[in-house]
Amino acid sequence: MIKAVMVMNTQGKPRLAKFYEYLPVEKQQELIRRVFAVLCGRAENVSNFIEAESIFGPDSRLVYKHFATLYFVFVFDSSENELAVLDLIQVFVETLDKCFKNVCELDIVFNYSKIHTILDEIIFGGQVLETSSAEVMKAVEEISKLEAASNAITLIPKSASGWRSR
Amino acid sequence: MAMHGMRGLSVFISDIRNCQNKEQERLRVDKELGNVRTRFKNEKGLTPYEKKKYVWKMLYIYMLGYDVDFGHMEAVSLISAPKYPEKQVGYIVTSCLLNENHDFLRVAINSVRNDIIGRNETFQCLALTMVGNIGGREFAESLAPDVQKLLLSSSCRPLVRKKAALCLLRLFRKNPDVVNVDGWADRMAQLLDERDLGVLTSSMSLLVALVSNNHEAYWTCLPKCVKILERLARNQDVPQEYTYYGIPSPWLQVKTMRALQYFPSIEDPNTRRTLFEVLQRILMGTDVVKNVNKNNASHAVLFEALALVMHLDAEKEMMSQCVALLGKFVAVREPNIRYLGLENMTRMLMVTDVQEVIKRHQVQIIASLKDPDISIRRRALDLLYGMCDVTNAKDIVEELLQYLSSADFAMREELSLKAAILAEKFAPDLSWYVDVILQLIDKAGDFISDDIWFRVVQFVINNDDLQPYAAAKVKEYLHKPAVHETMVKVSAYILGEYSHLLARRPGCSPKEIFSILHEKLPTVSTTTIPILLSAYAKILMHTQPPDQELQNQIWAIFTKYESCIDAEIQQRAVEYFALSRKGAALMDILAEMPKFPERQSSLIKKAEDAEVDTAEQSAIKLRAQQQTSNALVVTDQRPANGAPPPVPVGQLSLVKVPSMITTEDNGTLSKVDPQPPSADLLGDLLGPLAIEGPPGATVPSEHNAVSGLEGAAEAVDGSAIVPVEVETNTVKPIGNIAERFHALCLKDSGVLYEDPYIQIGIKAEWRAHHGRLVLFLGNKNTAPLISVQALILPPGHLKMELSLVPETIPPRAQVQCPLEVVNLRPSRDVAVLDYSYKFGANMVNVKLRLPATLNKFLQPIPVSAEEFFPQWRSLSGPPLKLQEVVRGVRPMPLSEMANLLNSFRLMISPGLDPNPNNLVVCTTFYSENTHAILCLVRIETDPADRTQLRMTLASGDPTLTFELKEFIKEQLVSIPMVPRAPAAAPPAPPAAQLTPQIPANDPAALLAGLL
């Protein structure tokens, strides 16, 4: 299973962190820092693997991809195929690219909630949910429409929040 | 693309980005959290849009690493909102911020269920996503059947069904005992006919989870998997959107082949043939191309196919094809493929006949050791380590040595350890081994653990031919400008013992040897000085005829250190000085060290323990069984002069100084018994040359030395009615069995036992006098465990039924064996699991206490003063009420004692006793005979003396009162020795009893533990 997805920039600032097994927030930050410490020392044109067991404990693997100012990092266990997970990073990034047209770091920073939505359509509870970026886009657009529709409604009366007094 | 349009969120993120430093960021975050908190408090005025905005801010803050410890309830309550946006927010926050044990989740279960069984697909998706991310037990209990229905429903859209499949998978993985998958084989087979690739991919993941648990039930799925693979890999029958860089859904291909690896074999010849055709096509049809993404995808499939071929133990031809492919990969430029090529080759070493083929690629592999990528260098090191044997050890070890000087800091320790092990294991001759270790110390002294230099000293001592060579070698190293302290230690030891063998060589006179050694003294630490002093004493003794000048020099040093603040140095200085003035007697005391008994290398043992079952490890073990270098035998069971056989531990026969005095008094050099090999290597090497070894220091350490195995047994306290023992040939448990048991007495799930082959986990649920334990037997290896047997030896008061334990546990699989427990009456006796299995030639038998202890049948109960006192009074005097003054209590603060009792489900009721030094405890005990009985306990402690207390217990059942009293006592008294089992093991040498194969006096065992 996939244990964690992290996106961080080349300064080590987290841009997205999703852990599929619960970890306290301090632990999450520590892991992000340790991963960054290893990644920032790596050259270009090397493999996409780094040794993960010293950071994430036994039976952990890690693949990452470096795009412009961002690192995309997926951590998983031996039940997953390394290269297939690497492909999945590519699918994630390609989907972002389709969504934002030449995605850059700022898109990810300012569309934090959208990135979550996209990721949730690709990985579900640590398992690969969808690998076709076209299908992912379809699902995400559906959600966007729903949100847009409901946002429009809320603009009219403000007093509709009485549902809690049911 | 439309933005989500939350201006407030964007503004906040901008603010955070504009912060100059962490402090500013914190201030901004605190301000925002304050704001959100106030807004939530006055929730009525919030529009759904605002709620959403605030919640996303919270999530953003959470990602930045700040704890968001409020708003949980609000988030959870949003789940039950009727409209999409609020519901969405509720679900997203819940799945990000809460873990499966969070109490608030319980509140939401009904709403979640309504969404799942409702008709709104969007809501279904939200609910499934949250449940799948959290996977809690209560969700599993109440939602699994509904999720199953969704997955199978023909009216649901694929979008919902694929989520249902993965949701079910998560619930099953986390709570396999709750999710009922009986009869799922047919449904799975049906799901595999699915045309929608999204649903099919998710279903395949679900199948992997199910077959890994129990492959036999799903054999009908096997041909379907082969069909899917055929459809994808051969017919390329895939919708366009699922073709990734020209490869038909690599994920589905990979998952399908993963599922197939959980079936032990493929019986049906047709299916088998079809599968091999497809595999053949994958193996042959994949090339390295320019596009990196395409390469990754095609090779994901290829490497999975390789793994499947290895698993199916295919015909020779196909296997050699695999090796050839891997040989190609380790030479390609593409780093990912090279990395995986090396890794898979290491795995391939397990298949015995391919080693020769792999050796052909040695040059390439060695080249990878110099790759710019550390990840690849690591894999290359692992592979070289795994493929090393007598034929290539010299080349490989020399490469490793060469690489050591330029290796990354992070790798040096591993590298030098591996080099040392290989050198020892496969040395073509002894002098080469000495050379290698000395080079290691020279190049990477900081990373050389003591065991490495202890070991080389052992070899030198045991092999007469080697002694002059080693002495000459170390002397050369001492001439270097910078000498590592470890080198000083080895040199001092070896030169002290054997430099006289070189006396005729130029530059090797005692005086010269002394002065090179002594030059180093100012540079070394206090741990090395004693070794130097011993060396001086030996050099002095070996100087024939005596050299007055040298003697004066050395005596001056001894005198100088006579007042050293370090006790060890001082003692040696004083004793050597005194002894060396006694003249001839010195000869006997400082005689050459006797030979060491043959023992397993602590290094190799340590490596085996540490790495347990990694592929390279198994590979080297395999190789070691096949062929071990004969050069390195630490020979000589007994010293040449016919000393008595080794004596048991604990009788370290050290030559005592008084006996020396008598010999001198007699004026004759009567024969002092040569010392039998000491059991303690540290004692041998670091002790003052066997003149009154520091017993105070060595004896207790020997005790500890009795490694994990005995340590565990030792800790088995008298409270176990059945002496629990572990009999093994070579298999040692990982971790302390007794500690694991004690931990499980306090909690309901955890690991009961682990060794390199198996892990036994336990998960228990207790309700009144019933218990349901599930034993999880996990095979950690890639080979099956066979002849598995589990027997429960229940004590009289427990009725226990263990469900059938399968005779074979397939590789990497976990089987679950539920165990039903009924408590008939109060007793402290403990049930024992008698467990055995065979792995390869090893028969392992383990007896483990099961944590079905008295406290598991307790239920804490709060009792008010009005309820307590009438009860307390009505139970008057023995046998229903017992009082005892307990002494020897482990001193602990009162609060700690309260916690301890609480953890045993003995609930502290504060305020009932006016004296703050007293504790009042209430609990209910359940058994079939007694039903629920209230137990009341009062503990009076003495703040002046924490080692004693007075305990009064009352319950409606005399046996219960007694048993509970004894139970609590066992928990409080420091050494829980209970005289109930007088026949049980006296504290006599536990090693001898427990491990007949490793006698207690086997120094190797002690040594191993010590190091």
mmCIF file of C-alpha atoms in Angstrom, chain B residues 108-398:
data_model
loop_
_atom_site.group_PDB
_atom_site.id
_atom_site.type_symbol
_atom_site.label_atom_id
_atom_site.label_comp_id
_atom_site.label_asym_id
_atom_site.label_seq_id
_atom_site.Cartn_x
_atom_site.Cartn_y
_atom_site.Cartn_z
ATOM 1 C CA ALA B 108 -20.781 9.993 12.769
ATOM 2 C CA ILE B 109 -21.304 6.312 12.027
ATOM 3 C CA ASN B 110 -25.014 6.587 11.436
ATOM 4 C CA SER B 111 -24.718 9.554 9.111
ATOM 5 C CA VAL B 112 -21.954 7.822 7.183
ATOM 6 C CA ARG B 113 -24.049 4.727 6.849
ATOM 7 C CA ASN B 114 -27.002 6.735 5.624
ATOM 8 C CA ASP B 115 -24.827 8.268 2.956
ATOM 9 C CA ILE B 116 -23.509 4.873 1.891
ATOM 10 C CA ILE B 117 -26.890 3.209 1.592
ATOM 11 C CA GLY B 118 -28.535 6.354 0.257
ATOM 12 C CA ARG B 119 -29.039 7.034 -3.400
ATOM 13 C CA ASN B 120 -26.843 10.051 -3.839
ATOM 14 C CA GLU B 121 -23.716 8.830 -5.575
ATOM 15 C CA THR B 122 -21.751 11.931 -4.707
ATOM 16 C CA PHE B 123 -22.466 11.351 -1.043
ATOM 17 C CA GLN B 124 -21.575 7.704 -1.419
ATOM 18 C CA CYS B 125 -18.204 8.670 -2.834
ATOM 19 C CA LEU B 126 -17.513 11.106 -0.017
ATOM 20 C CA ALA B 127 -18.426 8.585 2.635
ATOM 21 C CA LEU B 128 -16.421 5.769 1.034
ATOM 22 C CA THR B 129 -13.355 7.988 0.709
ATOM 23 C CA MET B 130 -13.428 8.932 4.356
ATOM 24 C CA VAL B 131 -14.017 5.382 5.579
ATOM 25 C CA GLY B 132 -11.307 4.099 3.265
ATOM 26 C CA ASN B 133 -8.818 6.633 4.534
ATOM 27 C CA ILE B 134 -9.503 5.954 8.180
ATOM 28 C CA GLY B 135 -10.444 2.271 8.165
ATOM 29 C CA GLY B 136 -11.547 2.116 11.792
ATOM 30 C CA ARG B 137 -12.806 -0.965 13.515
ATOM 31 C CA GLU B 138 -16.246 0.330 14.278
ATOM 32 C CA PHE B 139 -16.655 1.397 10.699
ATOM 33 C CA ALA B 140 -15.708 -2.086 9.655
ATOM 34 C CA GLU B 141 -18.207 -3.647 12.016
ATOM 35 C CA SER B 142 -21.133 -1.563 10.949
ATOM 36 C CA LEU B 143 -20.380 -0.678 7.343
ATOM 37 C CA ALA B 144 -18.570 -3.578 5.680
ATOM 38 C CA PRO B 145 -21.743 -5.373 4.497
ATOM 39 C CA ASP B 146 -23.110 -2.186 2.950
ATOM 40 C CA VAL B 147 -19.866 -1.486 1.190
ATOM 41 C CA GLN B 148 -19.853 -5.023 -0.194
ATOM 42 C CA LYS B 149 -23.316 -4.449 -1.593
ATOM 43 C CA LEU B 150 -22.226 -1.277 -3.334
ATOM 44 C CA LEU B 151 -19.311 -3.038 -4.944
ATOM 45 C CA LEU B 152 -21.551 -5.745 -6.379
ATOM 46 C CA SER B 153 -24.466 -3.521 -7.288
ATOM 47 C CA SER B 154 -25.106 -3.425 -10.991
ATOM 48 C CA SER B 155 -26.932 -0.134 -10.779
ATOM 49 C CA CYS B 156 -24.005 1.803 -9.343
ATOM 50 C CA ARG B 157 -21.659 3.788 -11.504
ATOM 51 C CA PRO B 158 -18.073 2.528 -11.852
ATOM 52 C CA LEU B 159 -16.939 5.647 -9.973
ATOM 53 C CA VAL B 160 -18.711 4.419 -6.845
ATOM 54 C CA ARG B 161 -17.897 0.759 -7.276
ATOM 55 C CA LYS B 162 -14.166 1.181 -7.598
ATOM 56 C CA LYS B 163 -14.181 3.196 -4.400
ATOM 57 C CA ALA B 164 -16.273 0.542 -2.704
ATOM 58 C CA ALA B 165 -13.721 -2.104 -3.697
ATOM 59 C CA LEU B 166 -10.847 -0.200 -2.162
ATOM 60 C CA CYS B 167 -12.862 0.801 0.875
ATOM 61 C CA LEU B 168 -13.593 -2.838 1.508
ATOM 62 C CA LEU B 169 -9.929 -3.665 1.019
ATOM 63 C CA ARG B 170 -8.887 -1.126 3.620
ATOM 64 C CA LEU B 171 -11.468 -2.323 6.126
ATOM 65 C CA PHE B 172 -10.401 -5.903 5.539
ATOM 66 C CA ARG B 173 -6.689 -5.182 5.871
ATOM 67 C CA LYS B 174 -7.155 -3.296 9.107
ATOM 68 C CA ASN B 175 -9.773 -5.536 10.700
ATOM 69 C CA PRO B 176 -9.582 -8.921 9.063
ATOM 70 C CA ASP B 177 -11.452 -10.517 11.926
ATOM 71 C CA VAL B 178 -14.459 -8.257 11.509
ATOM 72 C CA VAL B 179 -14.975 -8.176 7.777
ATOM 73 C CA ASN B 180 -16.601 -11.396 6.759
ATOM 74 C CA VAL B 181 -15.364 -12.588 3.391
ATOM 75 C CA ASP B 182 -16.715 -16.115 3.511
ATOM 76 C CA GLY B 183 -18.095 -17.082 0.182
ATOM 77 C CA TRP B 184 -16.434 -14.207 -1.571
ATOM 78 C CA ALA B 185 -14.530 -16.367 -4.008
ATOM 79 C CA ASP B 186 -17.433 -16.512 -6.458
ATOM 80 C CA ARG B 187 -18.057 -12.810 -6.230
ATOM 81 C CA MET B 188 -14.433 -12.034 -6.819
ATOM 82 C CA ALA B 189 -14.403 -14.318 -9.837
ATOM 83 C CA GLN B 190 -17.436 -12.457 -11.086
ATOM 84 C CA LEU B 191 -15.798 -9.084 -10.478
ATOM 85 C CA LEU B 192 -12.812 -10.150 -12.530
ATOM 86 C CA ASP B 193 -15.090 -10.283 -15.579
ATOM 87 C CA GLU B 194 -15.674 -6.557 -15.223
ATOM 88 C CA ARG B 195 -15.108 -4.535 -18.373
ATOM 89 C CA ASP B 196 -14.547 -1.152 -16.734
ATOM 90 C CA LEU B 197 -10.838 -0.941 -16.170
ATOM 91 C CA GLY B 198 -11.112 1.332 -13.143
ATOM 92 C CA VAL B 199 -13.337 -1.131 -11.318
ATOM 93 C CA LEU B 200 -11.204 -4.020 -12.492
ATOM 94 C CA THR B 201 -8.008 -2.419 -11.180
ATOM 95 C CA SER B 202 -9.561 -1.805 -7.787
ATOM 96 C CA SER B 203 -11.018 -5.302 -7.684
ATOM 97 C CA MET B 204 -7.610 -6.735 -8.496
ATOM 98 C CA SER B 205 -6.127 -4.871 -5.528
ATOM 99 C CA LEU B 206 -8.873 -6.331 -3.383
ATOM 100 C CA LEU B 207 -8.102 -9.780 -4.721
ATOM 101 C CA VAL B 208 -4.428 -9.366 -3.824
ATOM 102 C CA ALA B 209 -5.424 -8.640 -0.236
ATOM 103 C CA LEU B 210 -7.771 -11.609 -0.107
ATOM 104 C CA VAL B 211 -5.441 -14.172 -1.673
ATOM 105 C CA SER B 212 -2.531 -13.056 0.434
ATOM 106 C CA ASN B 213 -4.664 -14.032 3.368
ATOM 107 C CA ASN B 214 -6.044 -17.296 2.070
ATOM 108 C CA HIS B 215 -5.149 -18.336 -1.447
ATOM 109 C CA GLU B 216 -6.931 -21.663 -1.344
ATOM 110 C CA ALA B 217 -10.361 -20.103 -1.270
ATOM 111 C CA TYR B 218 -9.702 -18.131 -4.432
ATOM 112 C CA TRP B 219 -8.251 -20.686 -6.784
ATOM 113 C CA THR B 220 -11.181 -20.108 -9.152
ATOM 114 C CA CYS B 221 -9.836 -16.594 -9.694
ATOM 115 C CA LEU B 222 -6.515 -17.866 -10.959
ATOM 116 C CA PRO B 223 -7.518 -18.621 -14.566
ATOM 117 C CA LYS B 224 -9.360 -15.307 -14.683
ATOM 118 C CA CYS B 225 -6.217 -13.474 -13.724
ATOM 119 C CA VAL B 226 -4.339 -15.217 -16.485
ATOM 120 C CA LYS B 227 -7.093 -14.210 -18.896
ATOM 121 C CA ILE B 228 -6.862 -10.570 -17.873
ATOM 122 C CA LEU B 229 -3.138 -10.643 -18.353
ATOM 123 C CA GLU B 230 -3.601 -12.222 -21.760
ATOM 124 C CA ARG B 231 -6.129 -9.560 -22.694
ATOM 125 C CA LEU B 232 -3.807 -6.741 -21.682
ATOM 126 C CA ALA B 233 -0.335 -7.949 -22.563
ATOM 127 C CA ARG B 234 -1.069 -10.033 -25.633
ATOM 128 C CA ASN B 235 -4.274 -8.730 -27.154
ATOM 129 C CA GLN B 236 -3.683 -5.151 -26.072
ATOM 130 C CA ASP B 237 -7.435 -4.983 -25.666
ATOM 131 C CA VAL B 238 -7.699 -1.791 -23.634
ATOM 132 C CA PRO B 239 -9.622 1.478 -24.039
ATOM 133 C CA GLN B 240 -7.443 4.338 -25.176
ATOM 134 C CA GLU B 241 -7.575 6.254 -21.885
ATOM 135 C CA TYR B 242 -6.062 3.300 -20.067
ATOM 136 C CA THR B 243 -3.101 3.056 -22.352
ATOM 137 C CA TYR B 244 -0.181 4.720 -20.678
ATOM 138 C CA TYR B 245 2.680 5.639 -22.982
ATOM 139 C CA GLY B 246 1.573 2.883 -25.299
ATOM 140 C CA ILE B 247 1.451 0.261 -22.562
ATOM 141 C CA PRO B 248 -1.955 -1.273 -21.786
ATOM 142 C CA SER B 249 -2.626 -0.292 -18.178
ATOM 143 C CA PRO B 250 0.697 -1.192 -16.575
ATOM 144 C CA TRP B 251 -0.898 -0.975 -13.127
ATOM 145 C CA LEU B 252 -3.446 -3.629 -13.840
ATOM 146 C CA GLN B 253 -0.823 -5.870 -15.411
ATOM 147 C CA VAL B 254 1.412 -5.454 -12.374
ATOM 148 C CA LYS B 255 -1.386 -6.057 -9.869
ATOM 149 C CA THR B 256 -2.561 -9.120 -11.741
ATOM 150 C CA MET B 257 0.898 -10.616 -11.697
ATOM 151 C CA ARG B 258 1.178 -9.731 -8.021
ATOM 152 C CA ALA B 259 -2.043 -11.627 -7.316
ATOM 153 C CA LEU B 260 -0.687 -14.635 -9.197
ATOM 154 C CA GLN B 261 2.378 -14.660 -6.969
ATOM 155 C CA TYR B 262 0.226 -15.533 -4.006
ATOM 156 C CA PHE B 263 -0.817 -18.851 -5.501
ATOM 157 C CA PRO B 264 1.830 -21.450 -4.716
ATOM 158 C CA SER B 265 1.670 -23.051 -8.139
ATOM 159 C CA ILE B 266 -0.466 -23.412 -11.217
ATOM 160 C CA GLU B 267 -1.753 -26.912 -11.650
ATOM 161 C CA ASP B 268 -3.849 -26.653 -14.775
ATOM 162 C CA PRO B 269 -1.509 -27.246 -17.751
ATOM 163 C CA ASN B 270 -3.518 -25.041 -20.124
ATOM 164 C CA THR B 271 -3.585 -22.061 -17.810
ATOM 165 C CA ARG B 272 0.057 -22.561 -17.109
ATOM 166 C CA ARG B 273 0.952 -22.670 -20.774
ATOM 167 C CA THR B 274 -1.055 -19.541 -21.537
ATOM 168 C CA LEU B 275 0.557 -17.692 -18.682
ATOM 169 C CA PHE B 276 4.041 -18.667 -19.746
ATOM 170 C CA GLU B 277 3.355 -17.539 -23.267
ATOM 171 C CA VAL B 278 2.319 -14.146 -21.989
ATOM 172 C CA LEU B 279 5.293 -13.931 -19.650
ATOM 173 C CA GLN B 280 7.609 -14.928 -22.442
ATOM 174 C CA ARG B 281 6.157 -12.156 -24.585
ATOM 175 C CA ILE B 282 6.719 -9.618 -21.823
ATOM 176 C CA LEU B 283 10.266 -10.769 -21.171
ATOM 177 C CA MET B 284 11.262 -10.708 -24.809
ATOM 178 C CA GLY B 285 9.248 -7.772 -26.008
ATOM 179 C CA THR B 286 10.504 -5.056 -23.695
ATOM 180 C CA ASP B 287 13.263 -2.763 -24.799
ATOM 181 C CA VAL B 288 14.899 0.248 -23.275
ATOM 182 C CA VAL B 289 13.732 3.257 -25.274
ATOM 183 C CA LYS B 290 14.361 6.978 -25.166
ATOM 184 C CA ASN B 291 11.210 8.074 -23.363
ATOM 185 C CA VAL B 292 11.777 7.780 -19.632
ATOM 186 C CA ASN B 293 8.115 7.422 -18.759
ATOM 187 C CA LYS B 294 7.609 4.699 -21.287
ATOM 188 C CA ASN B 295 10.633 2.910 -19.950
ATOM 189 C CA ASN B 296 9.355 3.098 -16.423
ATOM 190 C CA ALA B 297 5.976 1.737 -17.421
ATOM 191 C CA SER B 298 7.221 -1.102 -19.585
ATOM 192 C CA HIS B 299 9.799 -2.113 -17.033
ATOM 193 C CA ALA B 300 7.298 -2.014 -14.189
ATOM 194 C CA VAL B 301 5.557 -4.797 -16.062
ATOM 195 C CA LEU B 302 8.789 -6.527 -16.916
ATOM 196 C CA PHE B 303 10.129 -6.618 -13.375
ATOM 197 C CA GLU B 304 6.829 -7.942 -12.108
ATOM 198 C CA ALA B 305 6.976 -10.645 -14.768
ATOM 199 C CA LEU B 306 10.483 -11.518 -13.590
ATOM 200 C CA ALA B 307 9.244 -11.847 -10.039
ATOM 201 C CA LEU B 308 6.426 -14.087 -11.194
ATOM 202 C CA VAL B 309 8.763 -16.309 -13.174
ATOM 203 C CA MET B 310 11.039 -16.629 -10.160
ATOM 204 C CA HIS B 311 8.052 -17.479 -8.021
ATOM 205 C CA LEU B 312 6.714 -20.110 -10.366
ATOM 206 C CA ASP B 313 10.181 -21.602 -10.514
ATOM 207 C CA ALA B 314 9.853 -21.807 -14.211
ATOM 208 C CA GLU B 315 11.743 -24.095 -16.512
ATOM 209 C CA LYS B 316 15.445 -23.616 -16.573
ATOM 210 C CA GLU B 317 15.322 -21.942 -19.922
ATOM 211 C CA MET B 318 13.095 -19.138 -18.810
ATOM 212 C CA MET B 319 15.134 -18.597 -15.688
ATOM 213 C CA SER B 320 18.339 -18.210 -17.598
ATOM 214 C CA GLN B 321 16.519 -15.799 -19.850
ATOM 215 C CA CYS B 322 15.694 -13.775 -16.741
ATOM 216 C CA VAL B 323 19.284 -13.766 -15.592
ATOM 217 C CA ALA B 324 20.370 -12.669 -19.041
ATOM 218 C CA LEU B 325 17.880 -9.815 -18.941
ATOM 219 C CA LEU B 326 19.047 -8.748 -15.518
ATOM 220 C CA GLY B 327 22.605 -8.903 -16.791
ATOM 221 C CA LYS B 328 21.570 -6.509 -19.496
ATOM 222 C CA PHE B 329 19.893 -4.212 -16.998
ATOM 223 C CA VAL B 330 22.844 -3.879 -14.662
ATOM 224 C CA ALA B 331 24.737 -2.495 -17.603
ATOM 225 C CA VAL B 332 22.201 -0.004 -19.000
ATOM 226 C CA ARG B 333 22.514 3.727 -18.519
ATOM 227 C CA GLU B 334 18.964 4.305 -17.337
ATOM 228 C CA PRO B 335 19.496 4.548 -13.546
ATOM 229 C CA ASN B 336 16.095 3.250 -12.427
ATOM 230 C CA ILE B 337 16.468 0.111 -14.448
ATOM 231 C CA ARG B 338 19.997 -0.427 -13.287
ATOM 232 C CA TYR B 339 18.844 0.019 -9.700
ATOM 233 C CA LEU B 340 16.092 -2.535 -10.047
ATOM 234 C CA GLY B 341 18.333 -4.819 -12.053
ATOM 235 C CA LEU B 342 20.784 -4.978 -9.175
ATOM 236 C CA GLU B 343 18.026 -5.413 -6.637
ATOM 237 C CA ASN B 344 16.383 -8.220 -8.537
ATOM 238 C CA MET B 345 19.659 -9.935 -9.149
ATOM 239 C CA THR B 346 20.181 -10.002 -5.400
ATOM 240 C CA ARG B 347 16.785 -11.591 -5.080
ATOM 241 C CA MET B 348 17.676 -14.008 -7.826
ATOM 242 C CA LEU B 349 20.598 -15.302 -5.764
ATOM 243 C CA MET B 350 18.074 -17.325 -3.848
ATOM 244 C CA VAL B 351 17.667 -19.513 -6.887
ATOM 245 C CA THR B 352 20.712 -21.629 -6.439
ATOM 246 C CA ASP B 353 21.818 -22.579 -9.912
ATOM 247 C CA VAL B 354 22.028 -19.102 -11.317
ATOM 248 C CA GLN B 355 24.944 -17.930 -9.215
ATOM 249 C CA GLU B 356 27.506 -18.909 -11.750
ATOM 250 C CA VAL B 357 25.701 -16.883 -14.384
ATOM 251 C CA ILE B 358 25.447 -13.909 -12.099
ATOM 252 C CA LYS B 359 29.162 -14.053 -11.407
ATOM 253 C CA ARG B 360 29.775 -13.312 -15.044
ATOM 254 C CA HIS B 361 28.457 -9.811 -14.432
ATOM 255 C CA GLN B 362 30.803 -9.131 -11.563
ATOM 256 C CA VAL B 363 32.725 -6.454 -13.406
ATOM 257 C CA GLN B 364 29.560 -4.535 -14.205
ATOM 258 C CA ILE B 365 28.344 -4.816 -10.646
ATOM 259 C CA ILE B 366 31.638 -3.573 -9.287
ATOM 260 C CA ALA B 367 31.360 -0.649 -11.678
ATOM 261 C CA SER B 368 27.986 0.202 -10.133
ATOM 262 C CA LEU B 369 29.755 0.510 -6.819
ATOM 263 C CA LYS B 370 31.206 3.703 -8.231
ATOM 264 C CA ASP B 371 27.931 5.020 -9.605
ATOM 265 C CA PRO B 372 27.181 8.677 -8.818
ATOM 266 C CA ASP B 373 23.905 7.609 -7.231
ATOM 267 C CA ILE B 374 24.164 6.344 -3.667
ATOM 268 C CA SER B 375 20.955 4.345 -4.067
ATOM 269 C CA ILE B 376 22.602 2.341 -6.817
ATOM 270 C CA ARG B 377 25.842 2.005 -4.881
ATOM 271 C CA ARG B 378 23.884 0.543 -1.976
ATOM 272 C CA ARG B 379 22.198 -2.023 -4.189
ATOM 273 C CA ALA B 380 25.540 -2.930 -5.727
ATOM 274 C CA LEU B 381 27.054 -3.422 -2.294
ATOM 275 C CA ASP B 382 24.186 -5.671 -1.280
ATOM 276 C CA LEU B 383 24.552 -7.721 -4.405
ATOM 277 C CA LEU B 384 28.316 -8.060 -4.093
ATOM 278 C CA TYR B 385 27.889 -9.109 -0.509
ATOM 279 C CA GLY B 386 25.298 -11.672 -1.495
ATOM 280 C CA MET B 387 27.196 -13.140 -4.432
ATOM 281 C CA CYS B 388 30.531 -13.430 -2.670
ATOM 282 C CA ASP B 389 31.959 -16.903 -2.164
ATOM 283 C CA VAL B 390 35.401 -18.513 -1.914
ATOM 284 C CA THR B 391 36.035 -18.178 -5.602
ATOM 285 C CA ASN B 392 35.568 -14.439 -5.827
ATOM 286 C CA ALA B 393 36.014 -13.258 -2.248
ATOM 287 C CA LYS B 394 39.482 -11.910 -2.877
ATOM 288 C CA ASP B 395 38.387 -9.739 -5.772
ATOM 289 C CA ILE B 396 35.224 -8.506 -4.153
ATOM 290 C CA VAL B 397 36.713 -7.741 -0.773
ATOM 291 C CA GLU B 398 39.606 -5.930 -2.344
#
